[in-house]
Coordinates of C-alpha atoms and ligand atoms in Angstrom, one line a residue:
M229 CA 13.5 3.3 11.8
K230 CA 15.1 0.4 9.8
A231 CA 18.3 1.7 8.2
G232 CA 16.9 5.2 8.3
R233 CA 13.8 4.3 6.3
A234 CA 10.3 5.6 7.0
R235 CA 7.9 2.7 7.9
L236 CA 4.2 2.4 7.3
V237 CA 1.3 0.2 8.3
A238 CA -1.6 1.0 5.9
G239 CA -5.1 -0.5 6.2
N240 CA -7.0 -1.1 3.0
W241 CA -10.7 -1.3 3.8
K242 CA -11.6 -2.3 0.2
M243 CA -15.4 -2.0 -0.4
H244 CA -16.4 -2.4 3.2
G245 CA -17.8 0.0 5.7
S246 CA -20.7 2.2 6.8
L247 CA -20.7 5.5 8.5
A248 CA -21.6 4.0 11.8
A249 CA -19.2 1.0 11.6
N250 CA -16.4 3.2 10.4
Q251 CA -16.9 5.6 13.3
R252 CA -16.6 2.9 15.9
L253 CA -13.5 1.5 14.2
L254 CA -11.8 5.0 13.8
V255 CA -12.5 6.0 17.4
A256 CA -11.0 2.7 18.6
L257 CA -7.9 3.2 16.5
K258 CA -7.5 6.8 17.6
G259 CA -7.7 5.7 21.2
S260 CA -5.0 3.1 20.8
L261 CA -2.5 4.4 18.2
K262 CA -0.3 7.2 19.2
P263 CA 2.3 8.8 16.8
V264 CA 5.7 7.1 16.6
S265 CA 8.6 8.8 15.0
G266 CA 9.5 7.2 11.6
L267 CA 6.3 5.0 11.6
D268 CA 3.1 6.1 9.9
Y269 CA -0.3 4.5 10.4
A270 CA -2.8 5.0 7.5
I271 CA -6.3 4.0 6.5
C272 CA -7.3 3.8 2.8
A273 CA -11.0 3.9 2.6
P274 CA -13.7 4.0 -0.2
F275 CA -14.2 7.5 -1.6
P276 CA -17.5 8.3 0.1
Y277 CA -15.8 8.0 3.5
L278 CA -12.9 10.3 2.9
A279 CA -14.7 13.2 4.5
Q280 CA -15.4 11.1 7.5
L281 CA -11.8 10.1 7.8
S282 CA -10.7 13.7 7.5
D283 CA -13.2 14.8 10.2
T284 CA -12.4 12.0 12.6
L285 CA -8.7 11.5 12.1
A286 CA -7.4 15.1 11.8
G287 CA -4.7 15.7 14.4
S288 CA -4.7 12.1 15.6
G289 CA -1.4 10.8 14.1
I290 CA -3.3 8.4 11.8
V291 CA -3.3 9.6 8.2
W292 CA -5.6 8.5 5.4
G293 CA -5.8 7.8 1.7
A294 CA -7.7 6.5 -1.3
Q295 CA -7.7 3.1 -2.8
T296 CA -7.3 4.2 -6.4
I297 CA -7.2 7.4 -8.4
S298 CA -8.0 8.6 -11.9
E299 CA -5.1 9.2 -14.2
H300 CA -6.8 12.4 -15.3
D301 CA -7.2 15.5 -13.2
V302 CA -10.5 16.8 -14.6
G303 CA -12.9 16.1 -17.4
A304 CA -15.6 13.9 -18.9
Y305 CA -14.7 10.7 -17.1
T306 CA -18.0 9.5 -15.6
G307 CA -17.5 7.7 -12.3
E308 CA -13.9 8.5 -11.8
V309 CA -12.4 10.4 -8.9
S310 CA -9.4 12.7 -9.5
G311 CA -6.3 13.6 -7.5
P312 CA -7.3 17.2 -6.9
M313 CA -10.6 15.9 -5.4
I314 CA -8.9 13.3 -3.2
R315 CA -6.4 15.9 -2.1
E316 CA -9.2 18.2 -0.9
F317 CA -10.1 15.6 1.7
G318 CA -6.6 15.8 3.2
C319 CA -5.5 12.4 1.9
R320 CA -1.8 11.6 2.2
Y321 CA -1.8 8.4 0.2
A322 CA -3.4 6.8 -2.9
I323 CA -3.0 3.1 -3.6
V324 CA -2.3 2.3 -7.3
G325 CA -2.1 -1.0 -9.0
H326 CA -3.8 -3.1 -6.3
S327 CA -4.2 -6.6 -7.8
E328 CA -7.9 -6.4 -7.5
R329 CA -7.8 -3.3 -9.8
R330 CA -5.4 -5.1 -12.2
Q331 CA -7.4 -8.3 -12.3
L332 CA -11.1 -7.2 -11.9
Y333 CA -10.9 -3.8 -13.7
G334 CA -8.3 -4.5 -16.3
E335 CA -5.8 -1.9 -15.2
G336 CA -2.6 -2.7 -17.0
D337 CA 0.9 -1.5 -16.3
A338 CA 0.6 1.6 -18.4
A339 CA -2.6 2.7 -16.6
V340 CA -1.1 2.0 -13.2
A341 CA 2.0 4.1 -14.1
A342 CA -0.3 6.9 -15.3
K343 CA -2.2 6.7 -11.9
F344 CA 1.1 6.8 -10.1
M345 CA 2.0 10.0 -11.9
A346 CA -1.5 11.5 -11.2
A347 CA -1.0 10.8 -7.5
Q348 CA 2.3 12.5 -7.3
R349 CA 1.2 15.4 -9.5
N350 CA -1.4 16.1 -6.9
G351 CA 0.7 15.9 -3.8
L352 CA -0.3 12.4 -2.8
T353 CA 2.1 9.6 -2.0
P354 CA 1.4 6.6 -4.3
I355 CA 1.5 3.1 -2.7
L356 CA 2.4 1.1 -5.8
C357 CA 1.3 -2.5 -5.5
V358 CA 3.1 -5.3 -7.4
G359 CA 2.7 -9.0 -7.1
E360 CA 2.5 -12.3 -8.9
T361 CA -0.3 -14.9 -9.2
L362 CA 0.1 -18.4 -7.9
E363 CA 0.5 -19.7 -11.4
Q364 CA 3.2 -17.2 -12.1
R365 CA 5.0 -18.1 -8.9
E366 CA 4.8 -21.8 -9.7
R367 CA 6.2 -21.2 -13.2
G368 CA 9.2 -19.4 -11.6
D369 CA 8.1 -16.0 -13.0
T370 CA 7.8 -14.0 -9.8
E371 CA 10.8 -11.8 -10.4
A372 CA 9.9 -11.2 -14.0
V373 CA 6.3 -10.2 -13.1
V374 CA 7.1 -7.8 -10.3
G375 CA 10.1 -6.5 -12.2
R376 CA 7.9 -5.7 -15.2
Q377 CA 5.3 -4.0 -13.0
L378 CA 8.0 -1.9 -11.3
D379 CA 9.7 -1.0 -14.5
A380 CA 6.5 0.3 -16.1
V381 CA 6.5 3.0 -13.4
L382 CA 10.3 3.6 -13.5
N383 CA 10.2 4.0 -17.2
L384 CA 7.4 6.6 -17.2
A385 CA 8.1 8.4 -13.9
G386 CA 11.9 8.0 -13.6
V387 CA 13.7 6.6 -10.5
A388 CA 13.6 10.0 -8.7
A389 CA 9.9 9.6 -8.4
L390 CA 10.5 6.8 -5.9
R391 CA 11.8 9.3 -3.4
S392 CA 8.2 10.1 -2.6
A393 CA 6.5 6.8 -3.1
V394 CA 5.9 3.6 -1.3
L395 CA 6.2 0.2 -2.9
A396 CA 4.0 -2.7 -1.7
Y397 CA 4.8 -6.4 -2.6
E398 CA 1.4 -8.2 -2.5
P399 CA 1.5 -11.7 -3.9
V400 CA -1.9 -12.2 -5.4
W401 CA -2.2 -15.7 -4.0
A402 CA -1.8 -14.4 -0.4
I403 CA -4.4 -11.6 -0.6
G404 CA -7.6 -12.4 1.3
T405 CA -6.8 -16.1 1.2
G406 CA -5.3 -16.7 4.6
K407 CA -2.1 -17.9 2.9
T408 CA 0.7 -15.6 3.9
A409 CA 4.1 -15.6 2.1
S410 CA 6.7 -16.9 4.5
A411 CA 9.0 -14.3 5.9
A412 CA 11.7 -15.7 3.8
Q413 CA 9.6 -15.5 0.6
A414 CA 8.6 -11.9 1.3
Q415 CA 12.2 -10.9 2.1
A416 CA 13.5 -12.5 -1.1
V417 CA 11.1 -10.5 -3.3
H418 CA 11.6 -7.3 -1.3
Q419 CA 15.4 -7.7 -1.7
F420 CA 15.0 -8.3 -5.4
L421 CA 12.8 -5.1 -5.8
R422 CA 15.2 -3.0 -3.7
E423 CA 18.2 -4.2 -5.8
R424 CA 16.3 -3.5 -9.0
V425 CA 15.9 0.1 -7.9
A426 CA 19.5 0.3 -6.7
K427 CA 20.7 -0.5 -10.2
Q428 CA 19.4 2.9 -11.1
D429 CA 20.0 4.8 -7.8
G430 CA 21.5 3.2 -4.7
E431 CA 20.5 6.1 -2.4
I432 CA 16.9 6.1 -3.5
A433 CA 16.7 2.3 -3.1
A434 CA 18.1 2.4 0.4
G435 CA 15.5 5.0 1.4
L436 CA 12.5 3.3 -0.3
T437 CA 9.7 2.1 2.0
L438 CA 8.7 -1.4 1.0
L439 CA 5.5 -2.9 2.4
Y440 CA 4.4 -6.5 2.4
G441 CA 0.7 -7.3 2.0
G442 CA -1.2 -10.6 1.9
S443 CA -3.0 -12.0 4.9
V444 CA -0.9 -10.1 7.5
K445 CA -2.4 -10.9 10.9
P446 CA -1.4 -10.2 14.5
G447 CA 0.2 -13.6 14.7
N448 CA 2.6 -13.2 11.7
A449 CA 3.2 -9.5 11.6
V450 CA 6.4 -9.4 13.8
E451 CA 8.2 -12.0 11.8
L452 CA 7.3 -10.4 8.5
F453 CA 8.2 -6.9 9.6
A454 CA 11.5 -8.0 11.2
Q455 CA 12.8 -8.9 7.7
P456 CA 15.6 -6.5 6.7
D457 CA 13.8 -5.2 3.5
V458 CA 10.2 -5.2 4.9
D459 CA 9.3 -1.7 6.2
G460 CA 5.7 -2.4 7.2
G461 CA 2.5 -3.8 5.8
L462 CA -0.5 -3.2 3.6
I463 CA -3.4 -4.8 5.5
G464 CA -6.8 -5.8 4.1
G465 CA -9.1 -8.0 6.2
A466 CA -7.3 -7.4 9.5
A467 CA -7.7 -3.6 9.0
L468 CA -11.5 -4.0 9.5
V469 CA -11.1 -5.3 13.1
A470 CA -9.8 -2.6 15.5
E471 CA -8.0 -5.0 17.8
D472 CA -6.2 -6.8 15.0
F473 CA -5.1 -3.6 13.2
V474 CA -3.9 -2.2 16.4
A475 CA -2.0 -5.4 17.2
I476 CA -0.3 -5.3 13.8
C477 CA 0.6 -1.6 14.3
K478 CA 2.0 -2.5 17.7
A479 CA 4.1 -5.2 16.1
A480 CA 5.6 -2.6 13.8
E481 CA 6.1 -0.3 16.8
S482 CA 7.9 -3.0 18.8
L483 CA 10.5 -3.2 16.1
A484 CA 11.1 0.5 15.8
Ligands
LIG836 C1 -5.0 -6.1 0.5 O1 -6.2 -5.8 0.4 O2 -4.2 -5.3 0.0 C2 -4.6 -7.2 1.4 C3 -3.3 -7.4 1.6 O3 -5.6 -8.0 1.9 P1 -5.5 -9.1 3.0 O4 -4.7 -8.5 4.2 O5 -6.9 -9.4 3.5 O6 -4.8 -10.3 2.4

């Protein structure tokens, strides 16, 4: 454990999968990943597969979660899936504010903060994603953007809410593009985020699990995860290939 912090490698399957393909992948993961103290492995799958994850992964040491969540718990919200429903499938995590949700589905900071609250209200650990576009980075706005995205949650939920949350820095220009932030770029933003939380509560900041996401692969995982403020990864494409996801998890394990 880095400085006493819990670490996590979480796969985000996005809108990929089928019952048969998932089963092959999950069985391979279960065979290769054994529980490690202070390090969690998780899979965040599309809603229809949560029952399959619950059936297949129960007792394995790999936990699971959803990729988004409604800000409401019940009601006339056609097409939405609520925290109590997700919870019934044994989920540990819910991703909130993934850049694809922000960009493609118009989820703004206020909606993301409300989803963060919905996850916690229902006993789920939110994985809050923040990150800048390439244009914003080139303009020198990275810290302003991720700071604003973080503040939206801090202002609504309060800093104490970060005791049971995970923060993921995912530069939009690195997601699914094959372009990874350098270890130094990732560390700089992670340090900025941790210091921003520390301004409100040093102890919570020191214990906050901070993930990097954006084209993490077996070949770059060790260098990224070795950075002092990087506590694991949120993994998209490589989470769909058993040997790649296992290799990334082993990279985290090797640094434990
Ligand atoms: C993601 O989906 O959160 C992600 C980081 O994707 P990729 O690893 O494919 O860049």
